[in-house]
């Protein structure tokens, strides 16, 4: 009798301890789930913010670039300079994210300082040439036509990703390439309404068209080479290295633009250009300053998306604003939106959605594979 009483007394505290341990475990799990949920919402908020920065910066800077030309600005090198010269705005980010250890991938092997200098020099000169072609395109084309032709970047993205980044060419990607190419070709064939409404010669329209297509191809190549450089040469994709690949090439591009201003003789006409600006000198300066600032806001969005998601995703989002620009051009600059442009716009949107849907499928497949790997690891 005494033995059974002792067993009961021993069992009671034992079960009590088990219950309190279970309660502690459940509470701990709930706290972990809550933290993960907060992190998840925080991540989505940052993604949303970066997308807004990218789209607003890109659209507003393009519209201001057109405003500069419409109100009396004529310097192609100055229009090119402001696209890269706002990089000092990004310098505080080096200190804000100095301690960040979140990396997409990183390797202990680092390229030499001279190799990095050559990389920055190459990308800087490439960026300057690309921005100059965009400036010529924006000068000789209406914003609506310019932005629709820029959508051809999607086709070039697919081509260079296939050749340089081992991206698979699926039916949806092929559909995107064909549709966007038809959209650009439609604008090339039906150029009469643009040359009539803007009083441009057919020759200048052709120069603008060729420069915009070439700039779109160059930028697509720039992004593919950038991704290749991160993986094969720099072997790191921390926020710090991504920021350096934005700031240092921008500095070199800005220096190249200053050389271009002096070599072309445009530097001598800038004072007269400012005095003759239709909206006044203050408006001239504000237009250039805010264009530079907006392009860097766009860059912050681009860098944030590269860091948080991927370079491919940031590239896709950057093309999202292109279909919106023709509508904004009609509102702010009274661009003519005829039947050909509407069809070209619809085709560009169709091609873009095909491209986005393929990326969504690829992302879902990658997540599914990763989940299966994790389950297999837990099982073993």
Short mmCIF file of C-alpha atoms in Angstrom, two decimals:
data_model
loop_
_atom_site.label_atom_id
_atom_site.label_comp_id
_atom_site.label_asym_id
_atom_site.label_seq_id
_atom_site.Cartn_x
_atom_site.Cartn_y
_atom_site.Cartn_z
CA UNK A 1 0.00 0.00 0.00
CA UNK A 2 2.80 2.38 0.88
CA UNK A 3 4.63 1.52 -2.39
CA UNK A 4 1.57 2.32 -4.56
CA UNK A 5 1.07 5.65 -2.72
CA UNK A 6 4.69 6.60 -3.41
CA UNK A 7 4.29 5.69 -7.11
CA UNK A 8 1.22 7.93 -7.41
CA UNK A 9 3.06 10.77 -5.67
CA UNK A 10 5.99 10.36 -8.09
CA UNK A 11 3.77 10.17 -11.18
CA UNK A 12 1.83 13.37 -10.41
CA UNK A 13 4.80 15.79 -10.52
CA UNK A 14 6.14 13.85 -13.56
CA UNK A 15 2.95 14.53 -15.60
CA UNK A 16 2.80 18.13 -14.36
CA UNK A 17 6.33 18.70 -15.61
CA UNK A 18 5.41 17.16 -18.98
CA UNK A 19 2.40 19.49 -19.36
CA UNK A 20 4.40 22.61 -18.52
CA UNK A 21 7.17 21.54 -20.95
CA UNK A 22 4.57 21.08 -23.72
CA UNK A 23 3.09 24.50 -22.93
CA UNK A 24 6.56 26.06 -23.11
CA UNK A 25 7.27 24.30 -26.45
CA UNK A 26 3.93 25.44 -27.93
CA UNK A 27 4.51 29.02 -26.77
CA UNK A 28 8.02 28.99 -28.22
CA UNK A 29 6.75 27.65 -31.56
CA UNK A 30 4.03 30.32 -31.69
CA UNK A 31 6.62 33.03 -31.05
CA UNK A 32 8.82 31.66 -33.85
CA UNK A 33 5.87 31.56 -36.26
CA UNK A 34 4.99 35.14 -35.28
CA UNK A 35 8.56 36.29 -35.92
CA UNK A 36 8.65 34.53 -39.31
CA UNK A 37 5.31 36.09 -40.21
CA UNK A 38 6.58 39.57 -39.29
CA UNK A 39 9.73 38.99 -41.32
CA UNK A 40 7.61 37.81 -44.26
CA UNK A 41 5.41 40.92 -44.16
CA UNK A 42 8.50 43.11 -43.79
CA UNK A 43 10.06 41.45 -46.83
CA UNK A 44 6.93 42.06 -48.93
CA UNK A 45 6.81 45.69 -47.78
CA UNK A 46 10.43 46.22 -48.91
CA UNK A 47 9.71 44.55 -52.27
CA UNK A 48 6.67 46.79 -52.76
CA UNK A 49 8.72 49.88 -51.85
CA UNK A 50 11.55 48.94 -54.25
CA UNK A 51 9.07 48.35 -57.09
CA UNK A 52 7.52 51.80 -56.49
CA UNK A 53 10.99 53.40 -56.49
CA UNK A 54 11.91 51.64 -59.72
CA UNK A 55 8.72 52.35 -61.66
CA UNK A 56 8.15 55.93 -60.44
CA UNK A 57 11.82 56.85 -60.93
CA UNK A 58 11.96 55.35 -64.41
CA UNK A 59 8.70 56.87 -65.69
CA UNK A 60 9.19 60.32 -64.14
CA UNK A 61 12.84 60.58 -65.28
CA UNK A 62 11.89 59.64 -68.86
CA UNK A 63 9.10 62.24 -68.92
CA UNK A 64 11.45 64.91 -67.55
CA UNK A 65 13.98 63.97 -70.24
CA UNK A 66 11.34 64.66 -72.89
CA UNK A 67 10.36 67.91 -71.09
CA UNK A 68 14.01 69.06 -71.27
CA UNK A 69 14.02 68.70 -75.06
CA UNK A 70 10.54 70.17 -75.57
CA UNK A 71 11.29 73.35 -73.61
CA UNK A 72 14.50 74.24 -75.44
CA UNK A 73 17.19 71.84 -74.24
CA UNK A 74 19.30 70.38 -77.03
CA UNK A 75 22.48 68.95 -75.48
CA UNK A 76 22.61 65.21 -75.98
CA UNK A 77 25.65 64.90 -73.73
CA UNK A 78 23.95 66.83 -70.91
CA UNK A 79 20.87 64.60 -71.21
CA UNK A 80 23.25 61.63 -71.01
CA UNK A 81 25.21 63.09 -68.08
CA UNK A 82 22.17 63.43 -65.80
CA UNK A 83 21.33 59.74 -66.26
CA UNK A 84 24.42 58.70 -64.29
CA UNK A 85 25.68 61.78 -62.42
CA UNK A 86 23.32 61.42 -59.44
CA UNK A 87 25.33 58.49 -58.03
CA UNK A 88 26.55 60.47 -54.92
CA UNK A 89 23.00 60.04 -53.57
CA UNK A 90 23.77 56.32 -53.21
CA UNK A 91 26.95 56.82 -51.13
CA UNK A 92 25.17 56.90 -47.71
CA UNK A 93 23.89 53.37 -48.47
CA UNK A 94 27.47 52.09 -48.07
CA UNK A 95 27.32 53.07 -44.38
CA UNK A 96 23.68 52.03 -43.83
CA UNK A 97 24.25 48.49 -45.13
CA UNK A 98 27.87 48.08 -44.15
CA UNK A 99 27.13 45.36 -41.58
CA UNK A 100 24.63 43.49 -43.76
CA UNK A 101 25.53 39.82 -44.01
CA UNK A 102 22.62 38.63 -46.12
CA UNK A 103 24.08 37.36 -49.39
CA UNK A 104 22.71 35.66 -52.44
CA UNK A 105 26.02 33.91 -52.90
CA UNK A 106 29.56 34.67 -51.81
CA UNK A 107 33.01 33.22 -52.32
CA UNK A 108 36.24 33.77 -50.37
CA UNK A 109 38.07 34.22 -53.71
CA UNK A 110 38.19 37.88 -54.65
CA UNK A 111 39.43 39.50 -57.88
CA UNK A 112 42.42 41.84 -57.71
CA UNK A 113 42.03 45.59 -57.47
CA UNK A 114 43.26 46.02 -61.06
CA UNK A 115 40.71 43.47 -62.32
CA UNK A 116 37.93 45.35 -60.53
CA UNK A 117 39.15 48.63 -62.04
CA UNK A 118 38.96 47.13 -65.55
CA UNK A 119 35.48 45.78 -64.81
CA UNK A 120 34.24 49.18 -63.57
CA UNK A 121 35.87 50.91 -66.55
CA UNK A 122 34.28 48.55 -69.06
CA UNK A 123 30.79 48.79 -67.56
CA UNK A 124 31.13 52.56 -67.07
CA UNK A 125 31.99 53.20 -70.74
CA UNK A 126 29.30 50.78 -71.84
CA UNK A 127 26.77 52.61 -69.65
CA UNK A 128 27.80 56.01 -71.09
CA UNK A 129 27.37 54.77 -74.68
CA UNK A 130 24.03 53.18 -73.85
CA UNK A 131 22.71 56.34 -72.16
CA UNK A 132 23.85 58.45 -75.12
CA UNK A 133 21.84 56.27 -77.53
CA UNK A 134 18.81 56.56 -75.26
CA UNK A 135 19.26 60.37 -75.32
CA UNK A 136 19.24 60.42 -79.13
CA UNK A 137 16.16 58.19 -79.16
CA UNK A 138 14.27 60.44 -76.74
CA UNK A 139 15.26 63.54 -78.75
CA UNK A 140 14.02 62.25 -82.12
CA UNK A 141 10.99 60.20 -81.06
CA UNK A 142 7.72 60.95 -79.23
CA UNK A 143 7.73 59.46 -75.71
CA UNK A 144 4.96 57.00 -76.60
CA UNK A 145 6.90 55.61 -79.57
CA UNK A 146 10.19 55.67 -77.66
CA UNK A 147 8.82 53.67 -74.72
CA UNK A 148 7.15 51.07 -76.93
CA UNK A 149 10.39 50.51 -78.85
CA UNK A 150 12.22 50.19 -75.52
CA UNK A 151 10.01 47.16 -74.84
CA UNK A 152 12.19 45.33 -77.40
CA UNK A 153 14.62 45.01 -74.49
CA UNK A 154 12.62 41.94 -73.45
CA UNK A 155 13.50 40.15 -76.69
CA UNK A 156 17.18 41.02 -76.31
CA UNK A 157 17.07 39.94 -72.65
CA UNK A 158 15.89 36.51 -73.70
CA UNK A 159 18.54 36.23 -76.41
CA UNK A 160 21.50 37.27 -74.24
CA UNK A 161 20.25 35.25 -71.25
CA UNK A 162 20.16 32.22 -73.53
CA UNK A 163 23.69 32.82 -74.85
CA UNK A 164 25.42 34.06 -71.68
CA UNK A 165 23.36 32.97 -68.66
CA UNK A 166 22.17 29.50 -69.78
CA UNK A 167 18.49 30.44 -69.61
CA UNK A 168 16.15 27.90 -71.21
CA UNK A 169 14.19 28.99 -74.29
CA UNK A 170 10.60 27.86 -73.63
CA UNK A 171 7.47 28.31 -75.73
CA UNK A 172 6.36 31.27 -73.59
CA UNK A 173 9.75 32.97 -73.92
CA UNK A 174 9.68 32.44 -77.69
CA UNK A 175 6.14 33.86 -77.79
CA UNK A 176 7.34 36.92 -75.84
CA UNK A 177 10.25 37.50 -78.24
CA UNK A 178 8.10 37.19 -81.37
CA UNK A 179 5.28 39.42 -80.05
CA UNK A 180 7.60 42.20 -78.82
CA UNK A 181 9.55 42.08 -82.11
CA UNK A 182 6.31 42.47 -84.08
CA UNK A 183 5.34 45.39 -81.83
CA UNK A 184 8.63 47.22 -82.57
CA UNK A 185 8.44 46.36 -86.29
CA UNK A 186 4.92 47.80 -86.45
CA UNK A 187 6.22 51.15 -85.17
CA UNK A 188 9.11 51.07 -87.64
CA UNK A 189 6.78 50.52 -90.63
CA UNK A 190 4.07 53.01 -89.57
CA UNK A 191 6.25 56.03 -88.78
CA UNK A 192 4.41 58.54 -90.99
CA UNK A 193 2.01 59.77 -88.28
CA UNK A 194 4.89 60.44 -85.86
CA UNK A 195 6.97 62.35 -88.41
CA UNK A 196 3.92 64.43 -89.37
CA UNK A 197 2.75 65.23 -85.83
CA UNK A 198 6.24 66.07 -84.50
CA UNK A 199 7.51 67.76 -87.70
CA UNK A 200 10.54 65.49 -87.76
CA UNK A 201 12.27 64.38 -90.92
CA UNK A 202 12.15 60.71 -91.81
CA UNK A 203 15.93 60.61 -91.41
CA UNK A 204 15.84 61.84 -87.81
CA UNK A 205 13.01 59.43 -87.00
CA UNK A 206 15.13 56.58 -88.41
CA UNK A 207 18.12 57.70 -86.29
CA UNK A 208 15.92 57.82 -83.19
CA UNK A 209 14.45 54.40 -83.94
CA UNK A 210 17.83 52.73 -84.57
CA UNK A 211 19.42 54.38 -81.50
CA UNK A 212 16.55 53.27 -79.23
CA UNK A 213 16.65 49.67 -80.48
CA UNK A 214 20.46 49.64 -80.17
CA UNK A 215 20.23 51.12 -76.64
CA UNK A 216 17.68 48.46 -75.61
CA UNK A 217 19.96 45.72 -76.97
CA UNK A 218 23.01 47.22 -75.23
CA UNK A 219 21.21 47.50 -71.89
CA UNK A 220 20.04 43.88 -72.13
CA UNK A 221 23.63 42.85 -72.87
CA UNK A 222 24.81 45.05 -69.96
CA UNK A 223 22.52 43.22 -67.51
CA UNK A 224 23.49 39.76 -68.78
CA UNK A 225 27.21 40.58 -68.59
CA UNK A 226 26.65 42.03 -65.11
CA UNK A 227 25.07 38.78 -63.92
CA UNK A 228 27.87 36.78 -65.54
CA UNK A 229 30.51 38.99 -63.87
CA UNK A 230 28.94 38.54 -60.43
CA UNK A 231 28.95 34.75 -60.79
CA UNK A 232 32.24 34.12 -62.63
CA UNK A 233 34.58 36.96 -61.64
CA UNK A 234 33.44 38.80 -58.50
CA UNK A 235 31.80 35.64 -57.11
CA UNK A 236 29.76 37.60 -54.61
CA UNK A 237 26.37 39.27 -54.60
CA UNK A 238 26.17 41.13 -51.31
CA UNK A 239 24.41 44.48 -51.22
CA UNK A 240 27.82 46.14 -50.91
CA UNK A 241 29.21 44.59 -54.11
CA UNK A 242 25.98 45.35 -56.02
CA UNK A 243 26.17 48.97 -54.84
CA UNK A 244 29.79 49.25 -55.98
CA UNK A 245 28.80 47.93 -59.42
CA UNK A 246 26.32 50.81 -59.61
CA UNK A 247 28.39 53.66 -58.14
CA UNK A 248 31.81 53.14 -59.76
CA UNK A 249 30.57 52.54 -63.35
CA UNK A 250 28.25 55.56 -62.91
CA UNK A 251 31.24 57.68 -61.89
CA UNK A 252 33.19 56.55 -64.98
CA UNK A 253 30.13 57.12 -67.20
CA UNK A 254 29.77 60.65 -65.78
CA UNK A 255 33.44 61.39 -66.48
CA UNK A 256 33.00 60.10 -70.05
CA UNK A 257 30.00 62.45 -70.47
CA UNK A 258 32.06 65.44 -69.27
CA UNK A 259 34.71 64.55 -71.87
CA UNK A 260 31.93 64.28 -74.47
CA UNK A 261 30.57 67.72 -73.50
CA UNK A 262 33.97 69.33 -74.10
CA UNK A 263 34.89 67.27 -77.19
CA UNK A 264 31.58 68.01 -78.93
CA UNK A 265 31.69 71.71 -78.05
CA UNK A 266 28.27 71.51 -76.37
CA UNK A 267 29.76 72.91 -73.16
CA UNK A 268 30.05 76.34 -74.83
CA UNK A 269 26.31 76.47 -75.57
CA UNK A 270 24.96 75.43 -72.16
CA UNK A 271 24.71 78.99 -70.79
CA UNK A 272 22.75 80.13 -73.86
CA UNK A 273 20.61 76.99 -73.60
CA UNK A 274 19.79 77.76 -69.97
CA UNK A 275 18.97 81.41 -70.75
CA UNK A 276 16.75 80.40 -73.67
CA UNK A 277 14.87 77.66 -71.79
CA UNK A 278 11.14 78.33 -72.23
CA UNK A 279 10.27 77.85 -68.55
CA UNK A 280 13.18 79.91 -67.22
CA UNK A 281 16.64 79.29 -65.76
CA UNK A 282 15.42 77.90 -62.42
CA UNK A 283 13.18 75.42 -64.24
CA UNK A 284 16.15 74.40 -66.43
CA UNK A 285 18.31 73.63 -63.40
CA UNK A 286 15.48 71.88 -61.54
CA UNK A 287 14.73 69.73 -64.60
CA UNK A 288 18.33 68.51 -64.79
CA UNK A 289 18.70 68.03 -61.02
CA UNK A 290 15.44 66.11 -60.61
CA UNK A 291 16.15 63.98 -63.66
CA UNK A 292 19.44 62.94 -62.04
CA UNK A 293 17.75 62.32 -58.68
CA UNK A 294 14.90 60.29 -60.20
CA UNK A 295 17.29 58.04 -62.13
CA UNK A 296 19.08 57.26 -58.86
CA UNK A 297 15.76 56.57 -57.09
CA UNK A 298 15.14 54.13 -59.93
CA UNK A 299 18.59 52.62 -59.27
CA UNK A 300 17.82 52.19 -55.54
CA UNK A 301 14.72 50.20 -56.51
CA UNK A 302 16.73 48.16 -59.01
CA UNK A 303 19.50 47.39 -56.52
CA UNK A 304 17.00 46.51 -53.78
CA UNK A 305 15.19 44.02 -56.02
CA UNK A 306 18.48 42.45 -57.14
CA UNK A 307 19.50 42.03 -53.50
CA UNK A 308 16.14 40.82 -52.15
CA UNK A 309 15.04 38.65 -55.12
CA UNK A 310 17.21 38.39 -58.25
CA UNK A 311 18.62 40.37 -61.17
CA UNK A 312 16.13 38.67 -63.51
CA UNK A 313 13.17 39.77 -61.39
CA UNK A 314 14.44 43.37 -61.23
CA UNK A 315 14.85 43.35 -64.99
CA UNK A 316 11.28 42.13 -65.49
CA UNK A 317 9.89 44.82 -63.17
CA UNK A 318 11.92 47.52 -64.96
CA UNK A 319 10.08 46.67 -68.19
CA UNK A 320 6.71 46.90 -66.43
CA UNK A 321 6.70 50.70 -66.63
CA UNK A 322 7.24 50.76 -70.40
CA UNK A 323 3.58 50.10 -71.34
CA UNK A 324 2.50 52.84 -68.89
CA UNK A 325 4.70 55.52 -70.49
CA UNK A 326 2.65 55.90 -73.73
CA UNK A 327 -0.46 56.66 -71.66
CA UNK A 328 1.46 59.21 -69.56
CA UNK A 329 2.90 60.74 -72.75
CA UNK A 330 -0.62 61.28 -74.13
CA UNK A 331 -1.64 62.98 -70.86
CA UNK A 332 1.41 65.23 -70.35
CA UNK A 333 2.75 65.81 -73.89
CA UNK A 334 -0.38 65.32 -76.02
CA UNK A 335 1.32 62.56 -78.01
CA UNK A 336 -0.82 61.15 -80.79
CA UNK A 337 -2.07 57.65 -79.92
CA UNK A 338 -3.26 56.19 -83.23
CA UNK A 339 -4.36 52.65 -84.09
CA UNK A 340 -0.86 51.36 -84.81
CA UNK A 341 0.43 52.51 -81.42
CA UNK A 342 -2.53 51.00 -79.58
CA UNK A 343 -1.94 47.65 -81.31
CA UNK A 344 1.81 47.92 -80.57
CA UNK A 345 0.99 48.69 -76.91
CA UNK A 346 -1.31 45.66 -76.62
CA UNK A 347 1.31 43.43 -78.25
CA UNK A 348 4.00 44.76 -75.87
CA UNK A 349 1.77 44.04 -72.85
CA UNK A 350 1.01 40.55 -74.22
CA UNK A 351 4.72 39.84 -74.69
CA UNK A 352 5.50 41.18 -71.23
CA UNK A 353 2.83 39.01 -69.56
CA UNK A 354 4.17 35.92 -71.35
CA UNK A 355 7.64 36.71 -70.04
CA UNK A 356 6.39 37.30 -66.49
CA UNK A 357 4.33 34.11 -66.48
CA UNK A 358 7.35 32.06 -67.59
CA UNK A 359 9.40 33.56 -64.74
CA UNK A 360 6.57 32.72 -62.33
CA UNK A 361 6.60 29.09 -63.53
CA UNK A 362 10.39 28.91 -63.17
CA UNK A 363 10.21 30.38 -59.66
CA UNK A 364 7.43 27.96 -58.60
CA UNK A 365 9.43 25.02 -59.96
CA UNK A 366 12.57 26.14 -58.12
CA UNK A 367 10.64 26.53 -54.83
CA UNK A 368 9.04 23.09 -55.27
CA UNK A 369 12.43 21.47 -55.89
CA UNK A 370 13.91 23.19 -52.84
CA UNK A 371 10.97 22.07 -50.67
CA UNK A 372 11.38 18.45 -51.82
CA UNK A 373 15.13 18.59 -51.04
CA UNK A 374 14.42 19.93 -47.54
CA UNK A 375 11.82 17.18 -46.88
CA UNK A 376 14.27 14.52 -48.08
CA UNK A 377 16.98 15.91 -45.77
CA UNK A 378 14.60 15.90 -42.77
CA UNK A 379 13.51 12.31 -43.55
CA UNK A 380 17.10 11.07 -43.62
#
